[in-house]
């Protein structure tokens, strides 16, 4: 086993679909997606923690967060740096828009080839697309083995990493040599919090696009003196990707139709806890053969 | 060629329910398309497995049987499936949206560049005209799935790539013996043709799988408790009601997380999907992740102290009151009236 590892964490910025508040609901009862806050995909934080655990096990290792998304997705790279990542790469290009999981995986795999890591740690699933397909598909694109639903890195045995997986009705412990890709489950430990010193150190970290927008003499000098404040930003050309495999054109699956779920106010029959209400309810259920 | 395939999951010699549910659905699709339904069984000690699959409509059962193929490991199973699909060219391939299926299907779809739709709640056959090119496609698989945490329903198609691949969660489709059973013709797969040493890099060191004892999926009545039950002790009253009504006890994640009951009882997005004749939600607020797993119930009764609990929006009867007062009365009046 190597002494230090190059670790890439795959993470996605997602709209927070979990607790859709009243202000994110439109008048017709559907969700206004644009009104949802953008967050670090929850299981990708579990993934980041496992990467940091690996870094603790192999001191001197380097953790790089890789995300594909619009410019603002750099927010999760900074968040990762505050919590212990060494740096990050934002993969951003209009040509990625409309990618399904296969096109997304292809794009990510191109960036990964350039980063040349020993291990990739992804989340199990993103809470917007909800497919859990990107991890296994990236592994296939690279020709690497995949360890899904990882919960704990137990240790090493010779050249192998020992990983505990959470299955539906139990656990499985597997051994696998590097390189490998693991996807991390929500049941794995939570990510360590931000570290105050790291927040101070990295709060001005920016991608080239962000730096351009916020450009001041002070900011520009800071960036020159402290190269770690520059977040790498790559386009399709930078990762030498084939346009035909990206975006809508590169996606075998097509969305034919999208319907918003309407939380229709079907009128419920209101009952109280009184004896007479419960008595007549039970009579109704028996009469309608719902019960018995 | 061009048939419907179902990957069958086998754990300790037993075919998973989700696979039988998919065969049931696959049979309907194959009938609509006028093609065969073929099952794929990969594992060890599979002699006679066709007898379990044919009643659900499998015309052909492809079997790869070798000691190193069980328990499930991604790479060898994926290699065999890819090899077989390249020869058989299925038009549709279905997998369970189970830990195994969700690990395996994306790998296969990437290798075949075929596209995959996750967690479908409905599969239908239909036509499609591409708005740009004007090309019309007939008999495509409409893969209908919720996304965005259940806030939208998308219909997804794969016009140009085969097989059209989809995963479906356990309990979403019905499991039903076919009117005319399939022939269940066994075709042995020569797995060595497709496998390399590198497919076996992952070693399983230890495996602890519990037999599933609790099965709330097939219960006609589910009495489900949420965080509003308050304690593990209070859950006992739900077991009593469930027993009286001939049902099972379900739960919300908040109740499971609080240690009031077992995870196997969790209903919802990260639990099981159920659709009983009657669902009684006791002290459950009705968040979308929960309702996603029970909104197919024929009838919903909610018991909640909050008259504005979201669950009341999908309930047929909303009882506003304390569970500890209402549930004992339900037991009492059911006993009185059912005699
Ligand atoms: C309504 C709707 C339905 C869809 N259904 C499908 C479908 O059925 N099949 C399909 O192929 N596509 C589908 N898509 C497209 C899919 O959502 C996108 O391709 C998305 O970019 C990745 O899929 P996901 O969100 O499901 O990620 P998942 O596969 O759930 O993500 C798993 C992990 O992969 C990593 N990851 C994912 N995306 C990124 C990223 N951009 N950057 C870095 N790491 C990442 C993260 O570690 C994440 O935890 C759908 C999109 C919509 C809007
Ligand atoms: C990715 C993800 C996946 C999830 N998957 C699931 C899932 O599979 N299943 C699931 O259930 N949840 C799931 N959740 C969690 C879900 O969002 C909710 O947090 C959960 O369903 C809430 O459970 P609850 O209704 O029991 O608790 P609460 O929301 O706390 O509701 C308790 C209810 O009890 C009522 N109450 C209190 N006291 C009494 C009383 N004495 N008598 C009567 N009523 C009373 C209250 O008015 C309230 O409505 C998931 C969340 C996420 C983010």
PDB file of C-alpha atoms in Angstrom, chain A residues 109-206:
ATOM      1  CA  UNK A 109     -14.502  10.501 -15.517  1.00  0.00           C
ATOM      2  CA  UNK A 110     -12.664  12.811 -17.937  1.00  0.00           C
ATOM      3  CA  UNK A 111     -11.799  15.176 -15.092  1.00  0.00           C
ATOM      4  CA  UNK A 112     -10.790  12.244 -12.887  1.00  0.00           C
ATOM      5  CA  UNK A 113      -8.368  10.945 -15.513  1.00  0.00           C
ATOM      6  CA  UNK A 114      -6.674  14.316 -15.373  1.00  0.00           C
ATOM      7  CA  UNK A 115      -6.547  14.285 -11.550  1.00  0.00           C
ATOM      8  CA  UNK A 116      -5.237  10.706 -11.541  1.00  0.00           C
ATOM      9  CA  UNK A 117      -6.358   9.729  -8.001  1.00  0.00           C
ATOM     10  CA  UNK A 118      -5.790   6.460  -6.103  1.00  0.00           C
ATOM     11  CA  UNK A 119      -9.305   6.390  -4.718  1.00  0.00           C
ATOM     12  CA  UNK A 120     -12.636   8.130  -5.356  1.00  0.00           C
ATOM     13  CA  UNK A 121     -15.202   8.679  -2.646  1.00  0.00           C
ATOM     14  CA  UNK A 122     -18.724   9.584  -3.781  1.00  0.00           C
ATOM     15  CA  UNK A 123     -22.048   9.923  -2.026  1.00  0.00           C
ATOM     16  CA  UNK A 124     -24.548   7.130  -2.518  1.00  0.00           C
ATOM     17  CA  UNK A 125     -27.258   9.341  -3.951  1.00  0.00           C
ATOM     18  CA  UNK A 126     -28.103  12.971  -4.704  1.00  0.00           C
ATOM     19  CA  UNK A 127     -31.406  14.235  -3.298  1.00  0.00           C
ATOM     20  CA  UNK A 128     -32.584  15.946  -6.491  1.00  0.00           C
ATOM     21  CA  UNK A 129     -32.024  13.450  -9.315  1.00  0.00           C
ATOM     22  CA  UNK A 130     -32.362  10.655  -6.722  1.00  0.00           C
ATOM     23  CA  UNK A 131     -30.857   7.951  -8.929  1.00  0.00           C
ATOM     24  CA  UNK A 132     -27.687   6.740  -7.103  1.00  0.00           C
ATOM     25  CA  UNK A 133     -26.324   5.885 -10.552  1.00  0.00           C
ATOM     26  CA  UNK A 134     -23.421   8.286 -10.956  1.00  0.00           C
ATOM     27  CA  UNK A 135     -20.998   6.485  -8.599  1.00  0.00           C
ATOM     28  CA  UNK A 136     -21.216   3.036 -10.237  1.00  0.00           C
ATOM     29  CA  UNK A 137     -21.197   4.587 -13.713  1.00  0.00           C
ATOM     30  CA  UNK A 138     -18.045   6.618 -13.033  1.00  0.00           C
ATOM     31  CA  UNK A 139     -16.381   3.441 -11.743  1.00  0.00           C
ATOM     32  CA  UNK A 140     -17.351   1.604 -14.941  1.00  0.00           C
ATOM     33  CA  UNK A 141     -16.094   4.435 -17.149  1.00  0.00           C
ATOM     34  CA  UNK A 142     -12.711   4.177 -15.410  1.00  0.00           C
ATOM     35  CA  UNK A 143     -12.760   0.369 -15.360  1.00  0.00           C
ATOM     36  CA  UNK A 144     -12.407   0.438 -11.555  1.00  0.00           C
ATOM     37  CA  UNK A 145     -14.144  -1.739  -8.981  1.00  0.00           C
ATOM     38  CA  UNK A 146     -16.954  -0.093  -6.998  1.00  0.00           C
ATOM     39  CA  UNK A 147     -17.796  -0.521  -3.332  1.00  0.00           C
ATOM     40  CA  UNK A 148     -21.306   0.858  -2.826  1.00  0.00           C
ATOM     41  CA  UNK A 149     -23.110   1.727   0.436  1.00  0.00           C
ATOM     42  CA  UNK A 150     -19.829   2.046   2.347  1.00  0.00           C
ATOM     43  CA  UNK A 151     -20.257   2.819   6.016  1.00  0.00           C
ATOM     44  CA  UNK A 152     -16.783   2.502   7.448  1.00  0.00           C
ATOM     45  CA  UNK A 153     -13.191   2.128   6.313  1.00  0.00           C
ATOM     46  CA  UNK A 154     -12.099  -0.588   8.697  1.00  0.00           C
ATOM     47  CA  UNK A 155      -8.398  -0.562   7.841  1.00  0.00           C
ATOM     48  CA  UNK A 156      -5.876  -2.092   5.481  1.00  0.00           C
ATOM     49  CA  UNK A 157      -4.584  -5.584   4.844  1.00  0.00           C
ATOM     50  CA  UNK A 158      -1.487  -5.669   2.653  1.00  0.00           C
ATOM     51  CA  UNK A 159      -2.438  -3.834  -0.502  1.00  0.00           C
ATOM     52  CA  UNK A 160      -6.129  -3.971   0.216  1.00  0.00           C
ATOM     53  CA  UNK A 161      -8.504  -1.552   1.835  1.00  0.00           C
ATOM     54  CA  UNK A 162     -11.084  -3.136   4.126  1.00  0.00           C
ATOM     55  CA  UNK A 163     -14.513  -1.551   3.878  1.00  0.00           C
ATOM     56  CA  UNK A 164     -17.776  -2.258   5.686  1.00  0.00           C
ATOM     57  CA  UNK A 165     -20.936  -1.937   3.591  1.00  0.00           C
ATOM     58  CA  UNK A 166     -24.493  -1.449   4.810  1.00  0.00           C
ATOM     59  CA  UNK A 167     -26.965  -3.683   2.994  1.00  0.00           C
ATOM     60  CA  UNK A 168     -30.719  -3.818   3.280  1.00  0.00           C
ATOM     61  CA  UNK A 169     -30.773  -6.518   5.888  1.00  0.00           C
ATOM     62  CA  UNK A 170     -27.259  -6.603   7.181  1.00  0.00           C
ATOM     63  CA  UNK A 171     -23.640  -5.718   6.687  1.00  0.00           C
ATOM     64  CA  UNK A 172     -20.872  -7.014   4.456  1.00  0.00           C
ATOM     65  CA  UNK A 173     -17.141  -6.465   4.845  1.00  0.00           C
ATOM     66  CA  UNK A 174     -15.051  -6.505   1.685  1.00  0.00           C
ATOM     67  CA  UNK A 175     -11.386  -6.166   0.770  1.00  0.00           C
ATOM     68  CA  UNK A 176     -10.230  -4.493  -2.411  1.00  0.00           C
ATOM     69  CA  UNK A 177      -6.931  -3.160  -3.741  1.00  0.00           C
ATOM     70  CA  UNK A 178      -6.646   0.399  -5.092  1.00  0.00           C
ATOM     71  CA  UNK A 179      -7.679   2.036  -7.275  1.00  0.00           C
ATOM     72  CA  UNK A 180     -11.325   1.823  -6.300  1.00  0.00           C
ATOM     73  CA  UNK A 181     -14.438   3.939  -6.096  1.00  0.00           C
ATOM     74  CA  UNK A 182     -16.630   3.835  -3.025  1.00  0.00           C
ATOM     75  CA  UNK A 183     -20.073   5.371  -2.524  1.00  0.00           C
ATOM     76  CA  UNK A 184     -20.922   6.340   1.023  1.00  0.00           C
ATOM     77  CA  UNK A 185     -24.226   5.791   2.780  1.00  0.00           C
ATOM     78  CA  UNK A 186     -26.080   8.217   5.040  1.00  0.00           C
ATOM     79  CA  UNK A 187     -25.603   5.681   7.855  1.00  0.00           C
ATOM     80  CA  UNK A 188     -21.853   6.472   7.852  1.00  0.00           C
ATOM     81  CA  UNK A 189     -20.566   9.018  10.389  1.00  0.00           C
ATOM     82  CA  UNK A 190     -21.509  12.677   9.895  1.00  0.00           C
ATOM     83  CA  UNK A 191     -18.914  15.005   8.474  1.00  0.00           C
ATOM     84  CA  UNK A 192     -16.693  16.851  10.905  1.00  0.00           C
ATOM     85  CA  UNK A 193     -17.665  20.498  11.290  1.00  0.00           C
ATOM     86  CA  UNK A 194     -15.895  23.527   9.867  1.00  0.00           C
ATOM     87  CA  UNK A 195     -12.590  24.325  11.459  1.00  0.00           C
ATOM     88  CA  UNK A 196     -12.282  27.995  12.476  1.00  0.00           C
ATOM     89  CA  UNK A 197      -8.665  28.294  11.306  1.00  0.00           C
ATOM     90  CA  UNK A 198      -9.485  26.746   7.964  1.00  0.00           C
ATOM     91  CA  UNK A 199     -12.410  29.104   7.481  1.00  0.00           C
ATOM     92  CA  UNK A 200     -10.019  32.029   8.025  1.00  0.00           C
ATOM     93  CA  UNK A 201      -7.513  30.528   5.653  1.00  0.00           C
ATOM     94  CA  UNK A 202      -9.848  29.633   2.801  1.00  0.00           C
ATOM     95  CA  UNK A 203     -12.732  32.072   2.952  1.00  0.00           C
ATOM     96  CA  UNK A 204     -11.338  34.063   0.016  1.00  0.00           C
ATOM     97  CA  UNK A 205     -10.779  30.958  -2.125  1.00  0.00           C
ATOM     98  CA  UNK A 206     -12.387  31.538  -5.511  1.00  0.00           C
TER      99      UNK A 206
END
